Coordinates of C-alpha atoms in Angstrom, one line a residue:
M8 CA 0.2 0.1 0.1
P9 CA 1.6 3.5 -1.0
V10 CA 2.5 5.6 1.8
A11 CA 0.2 8.3 0.9
T12 CA -3.1 6.6 1.4
L13 CA -2.4 6.2 5.1
L14 CA -2.2 10.0 5.3
P15 CA -5.6 11.2 6.5
F16 CA -5.4 14.6 5.1
T17 CA -3.7 13.9 1.5
A18 CA -5.6 13.6 -1.6
T19 CA -4.8 10.3 -3.4
P20 CA -4.3 11.4 -7.0
S21 CA -5.9 8.4 -8.6
R22 CA -9.2 9.4 -6.7
K23 CA -11.5 12.5 -6.9
S24 CA -13.8 13.3 -4.3
S25 CA -17.7 13.4 -4.8
S26 CA -17.3 17.2 -3.4
P27 CA -14.9 19.4 -2.7
T28 CA -16.3 20.3 1.0
S29 CA -16.6 16.3 1.8
F30 CA -14.4 14.5 4.7
R31 CA -13.4 10.7 4.4
L32 CA -14.3 8.8 7.9
T33 CA -11.2 9.4 9.2
E34 CA -11.0 12.9 8.8
K35 CA -14.9 13.2 10.5
F36 CA -13.2 11.2 13.8
I37 CA -10.4 13.4 14.0
L38 CA -12.8 16.6 14.0
L39 CA -15.4 14.9 16.3
L40 CA -12.8 14.4 19.1
V41 CA -11.2 18.1 18.4
F42 CA -15.0 19.2 18.9
S43 CA -15.8 17.2 22.0
A44 CA -12.2 18.4 23.7
F45 CA -13.4 22.1 22.6
I46 CA -16.5 21.5 24.8
T47 CA -15.1 19.6 27.6
L48 CA -12.7 22.6 28.3
C49 CA -15.7 25.3 28.0
F50 CA -17.7 23.4 30.6
G51 CA -14.6 22.5 32.8
A52 CA -13.7 26.2 32.9
I53 CA -17.3 27.3 33.6
F54 CA -17.4 24.5 36.9
F55 CA -13.8 25.4 38.2
L56 CA -14.1 29.4 38.1
P57 CA -14.4 31.5 41.0
D58 CA -18.3 31.6 41.9
S59 CA -19.0 29.4 38.8
S60 CA -22.5 27.9 40.5
K61 CA -23.7 32.2 40.0
L62 CA -22.2 31.9 36.4
F63 CA -23.7 28.4 35.4
S64 CA -27.4 29.6 36.7
G65 CA -27.2 32.8 35.0
V66 CA -25.6 31.9 31.9
F67 CA -27.1 28.8 30.8
F68 CA -30.1 28.3 32.6
H69 CA -31.6 31.7 32.5
S70 CA -34.9 31.8 33.5
S71 CA -38.0 34.1 35.0
A72 CA -37.7 32.5 38.4
V73 CA -34.1 33.2 38.4
E74 CA -34.6 36.8 37.2
T75 CA -37.2 37.3 39.9
N76 CA -34.7 36.0 42.7
T77 CA -32.1 38.2 41.0
R78 CA -34.2 41.4 40.6
K79 CA -35.2 40.7 44.2
G80 CA -31.6 40.2 45.7
T81 CA -29.1 41.7 43.5
D82 CA -28.5 45.1 45.4
S83 CA -28.3 43.6 48.6
D84 CA -26.1 40.5 47.9
S85 CA -23.9 42.9 45.9
N86 CA -24.0 45.3 48.9
I87 CA -23.4 42.2 51.2
A88 CA -20.7 40.8 49.6
V89 CA -18.9 44.2 48.9
G90 CA -18.9 44.9 52.5
T91 CA -18.1 41.4 53.7
D92 CA -14.7 41.8 51.5
E93 CA -13.9 45.4 52.7
K94 CA -14.6 44.1 56.5
I95 CA -11.8 41.2 55.4
L96 CA -9.3 43.5 54.2
A97 CA -9.6 45.6 57.2
K98 CA -8.8 43.2 59.8
I99 CA -6.1 41.9 57.6
R100 CA -4.5 45.2 57.8
K101 CA -4.8 45.6 61.4
D102 CA -3.8 42.2 62.2
H103 CA -0.5 43.2 59.8
E104 CA -0.3 46.2 61.9
K105 CA -0.3 44.8 65.0
A106 CA 2.4 42.0 64.2
L107 CA 4.6 44.7 63.2
V108 CA 4.5 46.7 66.3
E109 CA 4.4 43.5 68.4
A110 CA 7.6 42.3 66.4
K111 CA 9.1 46.0 67.2
D112 CA 8.3 46.0 71.0
T113 CA 10.1 42.3 71.0
L114 CA 13.2 43.1 69.1
Q115 CA 13.5 46.4 71.7
K116 CA 13.5 43.3 74.6
R117 CA 16.5 41.9 76.0
P118 CA 17.0 38.2 75.4
D119 CA 16.2 37.0 78.6
E120 CA 12.9 39.1 78.7
I121 CA 11.8 37.8 75.2
K122 CA 12.7 34.0 76.9
Q123 CA 10.7 34.9 80.0
D124 CA 7.5 35.8 77.4
I125 CA 7.9 32.7 75.8
Q126 CA 7.5 30.9 79.1
N127 CA 5.0 33.0 80.4
E128 CA 2.9 31.8 77.3
K129 CA 3.5 28.3 77.7
D130 CA 2.6 28.6 81.4
K131 CA -0.7 30.1 80.5
V132 CA -1.7 27.3 77.7
M133 CA -0.4 24.6 80.2
K134 CA -2.7 25.8 82.8
E135 CA -5.9 26.3 80.7
G136 CA -5.4 22.7 79.1
I137 CA -4.5 21.6 83.0
G138 CA -7.8 23.4 83.9
K139 CA -10.1 21.3 81.3
D140 CA -8.9 18.1 82.4
D141 CA -9.2 18.9 86.0
E142 CA -13.1 19.6 85.7
N143 CA -13.6 16.1 85.1
L144 CA -12.0 15.0 88.1
P145 CA -14.3 13.6 91.1
V146 CA -14.4 15.9 94.1
I147 CA -12.2 13.8 97.0
E148 CA -13.1 14.8 100.9
Y149 CA -9.9 15.3 102.2
V150 CA -9.5 13.2 105.6
Q151 CA -5.8 14.4 107.4
P152 CA -4.5 11.1 108.4
P153 CA -3.9 10.6 112.4
G154 CA -0.2 10.4 113.6
A155 CA 1.5 11.5 110.5
T156 CA 3.6 14.1 112.6
G157 CA 3.9 15.3 116.0
H158 CA 4.2 13.0 119.3
E159 CA 7.9 13.4 120.0
P160 CA 9.3 10.9 122.0
S161 CA 9.2 10.8 125.7
D162 CA 12.9 9.1 126.3
P163 CA 15.4 11.9 126.0
E164 CA 18.1 9.8 124.4
T165 CA 15.7 8.8 121.4
K166 CA 14.6 12.0 121.1
Q167 CA 18.0 13.6 120.7
R168 CA 18.9 10.8 118.0
R169 CA 15.5 11.4 116.3
E170 CA 16.9 14.9 116.1
K171 CA 20.0 13.8 114.7
I172 CA 18.6 12.1 112.0
K173 CA 16.4 15.2 111.3
E174 CA 19.6 17.5 111.0
M175 CA 21.2 14.7 108.5
M176 CA 18.3 15.3 106.4
K177 CA 18.2 18.8 106.5
F178 CA 21.9 19.1 105.6
A179 CA 21.4 16.6 102.7
W180 CA 18.6 18.6 101.4
D181 CA 20.2 22.0 102.0
S182 CA 23.2 20.6 99.6
Y183 CA 20.7 19.4 96.8
K184 CA 18.9 22.9 97.2
R185 CA 22.5 24.5 96.8
Y186 CA 24.2 22.7 94.1
A187 CA 21.2 20.7 92.2
W188 CA 18.0 22.5 92.5
G189 CA 16.0 20.8 90.1
S190 CA 17.9 18.3 88.9
N191 CA 17.1 14.7 89.8
E192 CA 20.1 13.7 91.7
L193 CA 23.2 15.3 93.3
R194 CA 26.6 14.5 92.4
P195 CA 28.0 14.8 96.1
V196 CA 32.1 14.9 95.2
S197 CA 31.8 17.2 92.1
M198 CA 28.6 18.9 93.5
Q199 CA 27.0 19.2 90.4
G200 CA 23.5 18.4 89.5
H201 CA 22.9 15.0 87.6
S202 CA 19.8 13.7 85.5
S203 CA 19.6 10.3 85.4
N204 CA 18.3 8.6 82.2
L205 CA 15.9 6.7 83.8
F206 CA 13.7 9.6 84.0
G207 CA 14.0 11.0 80.7
S208 CA 13.7 14.8 80.4
I209 CA 11.6 14.9 83.5
K210 CA 13.2 16.9 85.8
G211 CA 12.8 17.1 89.8
A212 CA 13.1 13.5 91.0
T213 CA 14.5 14.4 94.3
I214 CA 12.2 16.8 95.1
V215 CA 9.2 15.0 94.2
D216 CA 10.5 11.8 95.9
A217 CA 11.4 13.6 99.1
L218 CA 8.2 15.5 99.5
D219 CA 6.9 13.1 102.3
T220 CA 10.0 12.9 104.4
L221 CA 9.7 16.7 104.6
Y222 CA 6.2 16.4 105.6
V223 CA 6.8 13.8 108.5
M224 CA 10.1 15.4 109.3
E225 CA 7.8 18.7 109.8
M226 CA 10.4 20.4 107.6
Y227 CA 7.3 22.7 106.6
E228 CA 9.1 25.6 104.9
D229 CA 10.9 23.6 102.8
F230 CA 7.8 21.2 102.1
E231 CA 6.2 24.7 100.6
M232 CA 9.3 25.3 98.6
A233 CA 9.2 21.9 96.9
T234 CA 5.3 22.0 96.4
E235 CA 5.8 25.3 94.6
W236 CA 8.9 23.9 92.3
V237 CA 6.1 20.9 91.4
E238 CA 3.7 23.5 90.6
K239 CA 5.5 25.7 88.3
N240 CA 8.2 23.1 86.9
L241 CA 7.1 19.7 87.1
D242 CA 6.6 19.1 83.2
F243 CA 5.4 15.6 82.0
N244 CA 5.2 16.9 77.9
V245 CA 8.6 15.6 77.1
N246 CA 9.7 13.8 74.1
A247 CA 11.6 11.4 76.0
E248 CA 11.9 7.8 77.0
V249 CA 11.4 6.5 80.6
S250 CA 11.5 3.5 83.1
V251 CA 7.7 3.2 83.6
F252 CA 9.0 1.3 87.1
E253 CA 11.2 4.3 88.2
V254 CA 8.9 7.0 86.7
N255 CA 5.7 5.4 89.0
I256 CA 7.5 4.7 92.3
R257 CA 9.4 8.2 92.5
F258 CA 7.2 10.1 90.9
V259 CA 3.9 9.0 90.9
G260 CA 4.1 7.3 94.4
G261 CA 5.7 10.4 95.5
L262 CA 2.7 13.0 94.2
L263 CA 0.2 10.5 95.8
S264 CA 1.7 10.3 99.1
A265 CA 2.6 14.2 99.3
Y266 CA -1.1 14.7 98.5
Y267 CA -2.6 12.2 101.2
L268 CA -0.5 14.1 103.8
S269 CA -0.8 17.8 102.9
G270 CA -4.4 17.7 100.7
K271 CA -3.1 19.6 98.3
E272 CA -4.7 19.4 94.9
V273 CA -1.6 20.0 92.8
F274 CA -0.4 16.8 94.0
R275 CA -3.4 14.7 93.0
K276 CA -3.4 16.5 89.7
K277 CA 0.2 15.7 88.8
A278 CA -0.1 12.1 89.8
I279 CA -3.0 11.7 87.6
Q280 CA -1.7 13.3 84.7
L281 CA 1.3 11.4 84.9
G282 CA -0.4 8.4 85.2
E283 CA -2.3 8.7 81.8
K284 CA 1.1 9.0 80.2
L285 CA 2.0 5.6 81.5
L286 CA -1.0 4.1 80.1
P287 CA 0.4 3.2 76.6
A288 CA 2.9 1.3 78.2
F289 CA 0.3 -1.9 78.6
K290 CA -0.6 -1.8 74.6
T291 CA 1.2 -5.2 74.5
P292 CA -0.5 -8.8 73.5
T293 CA -0.8 -9.5 76.7
G294 CA -1.2 -6.3 78.7
I295 CA 1.8 -6.8 80.3
P296 CA 3.6 -3.3 80.2
W297 CA 6.7 -2.5 78.9
A298 CA 9.8 -1.1 80.7
L299 CA 10.8 1.7 78.9
L300 CA 8.1 4.1 77.3
N301 CA 8.3 7.3 75.2
L302 CA 5.9 9.4 76.8
K303 CA 5.0 11.5 73.7
S304 CA 4.7 8.8 71.2
G305 CA 4.0 6.1 73.4
I306 CA 6.2 3.6 72.0
G307 CA 7.3 1.1 74.2
R308 CA 10.0 -1.7 74.6
N309 CA 12.2 -4.0 77.2
W310 CA 15.3 -3.8 78.4
P311 CA 17.3 -5.8 75.5
W312 CA 19.4 -7.5 78.3
A313 CA 16.2 -9.0 80.0
S314 CA 16.0 -12.4 78.5
G315 CA 14.8 -11.6 75.0
G316 CA 13.2 -8.4 76.0
S317 CA 11.5 -9.9 78.7
S318 CA 9.1 -7.6 81.2
I319 CA 10.5 -8.0 84.6
L320 CA 8.9 -9.1 87.8
A321 CA 9.5 -6.5 90.1
E322 CA 9.1 -3.8 87.6
Y323 CA 5.7 -4.9 86.2
G324 CA 4.6 -6.2 89.6
T325 CA 5.5 -2.9 91.5
L326 CA 2.5 -0.5 89.6
H327 CA -0.2 -2.6 91.7
L328 CA -0.6 0.1 94.6
E329 CA -0.4 3.4 92.7
F330 CA -2.5 2.6 90.0
M331 CA -5.2 1.3 92.3
H332 CA -5.1 4.6 94.2
L333 CA -4.8 6.5 90.6
S334 CA -8.4 5.2 89.7
K335 CA -9.7 6.0 92.9
L336 CA -8.6 9.7 92.8
S337 CA -9.5 10.1 89.1
G338 CA -12.5 8.0 88.4
N339 CA -11.2 6.3 85.7
P340 CA -11.4 2.5 86.2
A341 CA -8.7 2.0 83.6
F342 CA -6.0 2.3 86.0
A343 CA -6.8 -0.3 88.3
E344 CA -8.0 -2.6 85.3
K345 CA -4.5 -2.6 83.8
V346 CA -3.2 -4.2 86.9
M347 CA -5.7 -6.2 87.7
N348 CA -4.9 -7.7 84.4
I349 CA -1.6 -8.5 85.1
R350 CA -2.7 -11.1 88.0
K351 CA -5.1 -12.7 85.3
V352 CA -2.3 -13.2 83.2
L353 CA 0.3 -14.6 86.3
N354 CA -2.8 -16.6 87.4
R355 CA -2.8 -18.4 84.0
L356 CA 0.7 -19.6 84.1
D357 CA 2.4 -22.3 85.8
K358 CA 4.8 -21.6 88.4
P359 CA 7.9 -23.9 88.6
Q360 CA 8.0 -24.9 92.5
G361 CA 5.1 -22.2 92.9
L362 CA 8.0 -19.7 92.1
Y363 CA 7.8 -16.6 89.9
P364 CA 10.7 -16.1 87.3
N365 CA 12.1 -12.7 87.0
Y366 CA 11.0 -12.7 83.4
L367 CA 7.9 -12.5 81.6
N368 CA 7.4 -12.0 77.6
P369 CA 4.9 -9.5 77.1
N370 CA 3.9 -11.0 73.5
S371 CA 3.9 -14.5 74.0
G372 CA 3.0 -14.3 77.9
Q373 CA 5.5 -17.3 78.3
W374 CA 8.2 -17.3 81.3
G375 CA 12.0 -16.2 80.0
Q376 CA 14.6 -17.4 82.0
H377 CA 14.1 -19.1 84.9
H378 CA 16.1 -17.3 87.2
V379 CA 14.2 -16.1 90.7
S380 CA 15.1 -13.8 93.2
V381 CA 13.7 -11.9 96.5
G382 CA 16.4 -9.7 95.8
G383 CA 17.1 -7.7 92.7
L384 CA 14.6 -8.0 89.7
G385 CA 11.9 -9.8 91.8
D386 CA 11.8 -7.7 95.0
S387 CA 9.3 -5.6 95.3
F388 CA 6.7 -7.9 93.4
Y389 CA 6.2 -9.8 96.6
E390 CA 5.8 -6.7 98.7
Y391 CA 3.5 -5.3 96.8
L392 CA 1.0 -8.7 96.8
L393 CA 1.0 -8.3 100.5
K394 CA 0.6 -4.8 100.7
A395 CA -2.4 -4.9 98.2
W396 CA -4.4 -6.8 100.7
L397 CA -3.1 -4.5 103.6
M398 CA -4.2 -1.3 101.3
S399 CA -7.8 -2.7 100.7
D400 CA -8.2 -3.2 104.2
K401 CA -7.7 -6.9 104.3
T402 CA -10.6 -7.3 101.5
D403 CA -8.3 -8.3 98.4
E404 CA -8.4 -11.9 99.3
E405 CA -6.6 -12.7 95.8
G406 CA -3.6 -10.7 96.6
K407 CA -3.4 -12.4 100.2
K408 CA -3.6 -15.9 98.7
L409 CA -0.9 -14.8 96.3
Y410 CA 1.5 -13.6 98.7
Y411 CA 1.2 -16.0 101.1
D412 CA 1.4 -19.1 98.8
A413 CA 4.8 -17.1 97.1
L414 CA 6.1 -17.0 100.7
Q415 CA 5.7 -20.4 101.3
A416 CA 7.2 -21.5 98.1
I417 CA 10.1 -19.3 98.9
E418 CA 10.8 -20.9 102.4
T419 CA 10.5 -24.5 100.7
S420 CA 13.0 -23.6 97.7
L421 CA 15.0 -20.6 98.7
M422 CA 15.5 -20.2 102.2
R423 CA 18.7 -21.7 104.0
K424 CA 20.1 -21.9 107.2
S425 CA 24.0 -21.4 107.1
S426 CA 26.5 -23.6 108.9
G427 CA 27.1 -20.5 111.4
G428 CA 23.3 -20.4 112.0
L429 CA 22.4 -17.7 109.8
T430 CA 19.0 -17.6 107.6
Y431 CA 19.2 -16.3 104.3
I432 CA 17.3 -15.9 100.9
A433 CA 19.5 -17.8 97.8
E434 CA 18.6 -17.4 94.2
W435 CA 17.3 -19.8 91.9
K436 CA 18.3 -20.4 88.4
G437 CA 17.2 -23.1 86.0
G438 CA 16.7 -25.6 89.3
L439 CA 20.4 -24.6 90.9
L440 CA 20.7 -22.9 93.7
E441 CA 23.3 -19.7 94.0
H442 CA 24.1 -19.1 97.6
K443 CA 24.0 -15.2 97.6
M444 CA 21.9 -12.7 99.0
G445 CA 21.7 -8.9 98.0
H446 CA 20.8 -6.1 100.0
L447 CA 17.9 -5.5 98.0
T448 CA 16.9 -8.8 99.7
C449 CA 17.0 -7.8 103.0
F450 CA 13.9 -5.9 102.9
A451 CA 12.4 -9.1 103.0
G452 CA 12.4 -9.5 106.6
G453 CA 10.3 -6.2 107.3
M454 CA 8.0 -7.9 104.9
I455 CA 7.7 -11.3 106.6
A456 CA 7.2 -9.3 110.1
L457 CA 4.4 -7.2 108.4
G458 CA 2.5 -10.1 107.0
A459 CA 2.9 -12.6 110.1
D460 CA 0.0 -11.3 111.6
G461 CA -2.3 -12.4 109.0
A462 CA -0.3 -15.7 108.3
P463 CA -2.8 -18.7 107.6
E464 CA -2.8 -21.9 110.2
D465 CA -1.1 -20.1 113.3
K466 CA 2.2 -19.5 111.5
T467 CA 2.5 -16.0 113.3
G468 CA 5.2 -17.1 115.6
H469 CA 7.2 -19.2 113.0
Q470 CA 7.2 -16.0 110.5
M471 CA 7.9 -13.3 112.8
E472 CA 11.1 -16.0 114.0
Q473 CA 11.7 -15.9 110.3
A474 CA 12.0 -12.1 109.7
A475 CA 14.2 -11.7 113.3
E476 CA 16.6 -14.3 111.4
I477 CA 17.0 -12.5 108.4
A478 CA 17.1 -9.1 110.3
R479 CA 20.1 -10.4 112.2
T480 CA 21.7 -12.1 108.9
C481 CA 21.6 -8.5 107.3
H482 CA 22.9 -7.0 110.5
E483 CA 25.9 -9.4 110.1
S484 CA 26.7 -8.2 106.7
Y485 CA 27.1 -4.8 107.9
A486 CA 29.1 -5.9 111.1
R487 CA 31.4 -8.1 109.0
T488 CA 32.9 -5.0 107.1
T489 CA 35.6 -2.8 107.7
L490 CA 33.7 0.3 107.8
K491 CA 30.6 -1.3 108.9
L492 CA 28.8 -0.7 105.8
G493 CA 26.8 -3.6 104.1
P494 CA 27.6 -4.6 100.8
E495 CA 25.6 -5.0 97.9
G496 CA 25.8 -8.7 97.8
F497 CA 27.2 -11.3 100.0
R498 CA 27.5 -14.9 99.7
F499 CA 27.5 -17.8 101.6
D500 CA 30.0 -20.4 100.2
G501 CA 33.4 -21.4 99.9
G502 CA 33.8 -20.9 103.7
V503 CA 32.4 -17.7 103.9
E504 CA 29.1 -16.5 105.2
A505 CA 27.3 -12.8 105.0
I506 CA 30.6 -11.5 103.2
A507 CA 31.0 -10.0 99.6
T508 CA 33.9 -11.9 98.2
R509 CA 33.3 -10.3 94.2
Q510 CA 34.3 -7.1 93.2
N511 CA 31.4 -6.2 91.6
E512 CA 29.5 -6.5 95.1
K513 CA 31.9 -4.4 97.1
Y514 CA 30.3 -1.2 97.6
F515 CA 27.5 0.3 99.1
I516 CA 25.2 3.3 97.9
L517 CA 22.8 4.1 101.0
R518 CA 20.4 1.5 100.2
P519 CA 17.0 1.6 102.7
E520 CA 16.2 -2.2 103.0
V521 CA 18.0 -2.9 106.0
I522 CA 17.0 -0.1 107.7
E523 CA 13.4 -0.8 106.6
T524 CA 13.6 -4.1 108.5
Y525 CA 15.2 -2.7 111.7
M526 CA 11.7 -0.1 111.8
Y527 CA 9.1 -2.7 111.1
M528 CA 10.7 -5.3 113.8
W529 CA 10.9 -2.8 116.3
R530 CA 7.5 -1.6 115.6
F531 CA 6.4 -5.5 116.3
T532 CA 8.4 -6.2 118.9
H533 CA 10.0 -3.1 121.0
D534 CA 13.4 -4.7 121.1
P535 CA 15.7 -2.3 121.7
K536 CA 18.3 -3.5 119.6
Y537 CA 16.7 -2.7 116.6
R538 CA 17.1 1.0 117.5
E539 CA 20.5 0.2 118.1
W540 CA 21.4 -1.3 115.0
G541 CA 19.8 1.9 113.4
W542 CA 21.6 4.1 115.2
E543 CA 25.0 2.1 114.2
A544 CA 24.0 3.2 110.7
V545 CA 23.6 6.6 111.5
Q546 CA 26.8 6.9 113.3
V547 CA 28.6 5.4 110.4
R548 CA 26.9 8.1 108.0
T549 CA 28.4 10.7 110.6
I550 CA 32.0 9.1 109.9
L551 CA 31.7 9.0 105.9
H552 CA 30.3 12.8 106.0
I553 CA 33.9 13.4 107.6
I554 CA 35.6 11.3 105.1
L555 CA 33.6 13.0 102.4
Q556 CA 34.6 16.9 103.6
N557 CA 38.3 15.8 104.3
Y558 CA 39.2 13.2 101.5
P559 CA 36.4 14.1 99.0
T560 CA 38.5 12.9 95.5
T561 CA 40.7 9.9 96.6
V562 CA 38.1 7.9 99.2
L563 CA 34.5 8.0 97.2
S564 CA 32.8 7.9 93.9
D565 CA 31.2 10.9 92.7
M566 CA 28.2 8.2 92.2
F567 CA 28.6 7.4 95.8
V568 CA 25.6 9.3 96.9
S569 CA 22.1 8.5 95.3
S570 CA 19.9 11.1 96.7
C571 CA 16.4 9.9 95.8
P572 CA 16.6 7.1 97.7
L573 CA 18.4 8.6 100.6
L574 CA 16.1 11.4 101.0
A575 CA 13.0 9.4 100.1
S576 CA 13.9 6.4 101.9
T577 CA 16.8 5.9 104.1
E578 CA 16.5 9.1 106.1
K579 CA 12.6 8.7 106.4
R580 CA 12.9 4.9 108.1
L581 CA 15.6 6.0 110.1
F582 CA 13.2 8.7 111.4
L583 CA 10.6 6.4 112.0
L584 CA 12.3 4.0 113.9
H585 CA 13.1 6.5 116.3
H586 CA 9.7 7.8 116.6
S587 CA 7.1 7.3 119.4
F588 CA 4.8 4.5 118.9
V589 CA 1.6 6.5 118.4
A590 CA 3.2 8.2 115.7
L591 CA 3.8 5.4 113.8
A592 CA 0.3 5.1 112.6
V593 CA 1.7 7.0 109.2
C594 CA 3.0 3.6 108.5
F595 CA 0.8 1.0 110.0
G596 CA -2.4 2.5 110.7
S597 CA -4.6 4.6 108.4
L598 CA -1.4 4.8 106.1
S599 CA 0.9 2.1 104.6
C600 CA 4.3 2.5 103.7
W601 CA 4.8 0.7 100.6
N602 CA 8.1 1.1 98.6
T603 CA 9.2 4.4 99.3
H604 CA 6.1 6.4 100.2
P605 CA 3.2 6.0 102.4
R606 CA -0.3 6.1 101.0
P607 CA -3.8 5.2 102.7
I608 CA -5.5 2.0 103.7
F609 CA -8.7 2.4 102.1
N610 CA -11.9 2.6 104.1
A611 CA -9.4 3.3 107.3
L612 CA -8.8 6.6 106.7
A613 CA -12.3 7.8 106.5
E614 CA -13.3 6.2 109.5
G615 CA -10.3 7.6 111.5
R616 CA -8.8 4.1 112.5
R617 CA -5.4 2.9 113.9
F618 CA -3.8 -0.4 113.3
S619 CA -3.2 -2.1 116.9
P620 CA -1.1 -5.5 116.4
K621 CA -2.3 -8.6 117.5
I622 CA 1.4 -10.0 117.9

């Protein structure tokens, strides 16, 4: 076929057109496409032009009805449109002029004034936001807990010792104020503030953690100063990863305790705000919370070293008490539901020899490595089981059963007596015992004493004997060192008893567990040796203070003091150990001391009851 015949607009020489104006089929098709495109373009332009609906109705569907409406409304509509446009333009000009004036004023200010203005604006926005949330909080009738303050001991020596402990607390607190105010902790040698990454970008851990100690010691001026800092500076709107466990016991616990002691609403509101930010940690397939949580994104994860990314018993097991109180104070049942679900998961699992391994996978709901410890990684889980029952005014029967069943398994599988007659609690790893005991485990003496009154089958006397034996063992771990300071861990093998044999166990960081056991044992037995043992610890700390002043860089590590547990736990327990019998209602009656902070026993506070032990 000739090439020419393929071209639609080229005449074939051998053919004549029937008419000079006629088109072939292909030519007609091309023209139709062009015409269709033109029509489409016209209609599209009409529809997409501004005010196209008016143009469309006025031009293409011109009718009498439209004319009538137009005649009636044309003048008024156009006047309104013109007036509206003028108002908009006037507002734009006004806003522009205002912005220029503000910019000129800002440029004339000093940098510190500009920063202060920005901070004031932030505070204003924050307060407005807080106010909206606070409207939904239930009204709580505050009742002052009996026995929290006052009632000085009648014995002159005990009174003098208590004042010495208060003096130590004041020295430590004043040093923190001077060198590290607002920071999480104080480095005592370099005298600088330190912010642990456990708290992300949240500041003021020592301030919040020490609130109840300040109140119980009647350091009211310092308490008010700390309260003001909390109100103005404590901010949880941070884009940072925090330890759910540490933030809960230090911040949520500290705020709850301060609220129950003082009745100041700022503490309740802050505790609830933080509690709400921790809720995304429970978004796992099982509801077992992550160890670490980004407070802004709500994304969680576990410590990479924890048995294949498992959650840790002492961490997810040390949320129950605070979260139950958060539900009570906020009216939001979600807090209580989250921690009650943890119990459901644990109840479904088989326990090796009745013991709770330290690691649990939050995705599969199965135990990780079979390592059991009543010290590090496990300790406060058992404490919280007992105190959940006590906090419920002994109505939480499930918590009671879980505690006493666990204690029986510990006695059977972990509790041993050395050849020298010292009772200790070993660790269990895959069916084999490791005959070591950590300083953290020494809290168990006080825990067993506290729970002995409710022990089943008349085991009260037996459990009090166990508590006394553990208290003695922990005292020996102090007495057998050169400086009379208890090591981080001590062993019962290789011919040694209650002695640290490994280098990574030979250090002391002012932990409160031994003092806590002395406090409980004195409370239940009134045996004066427990006060004497506590006073020994005070005297050693006095010597350490002298060492620190004279040999600041050669003897002590700059991380020797962790001001959170020192001010919130150790000093408070030493003070309560030398407090009067009646005043100890703060930890045994209407208030229950758990972990580091006292909070109320449900129902008891409202009725003004105090605790009278049956032993």
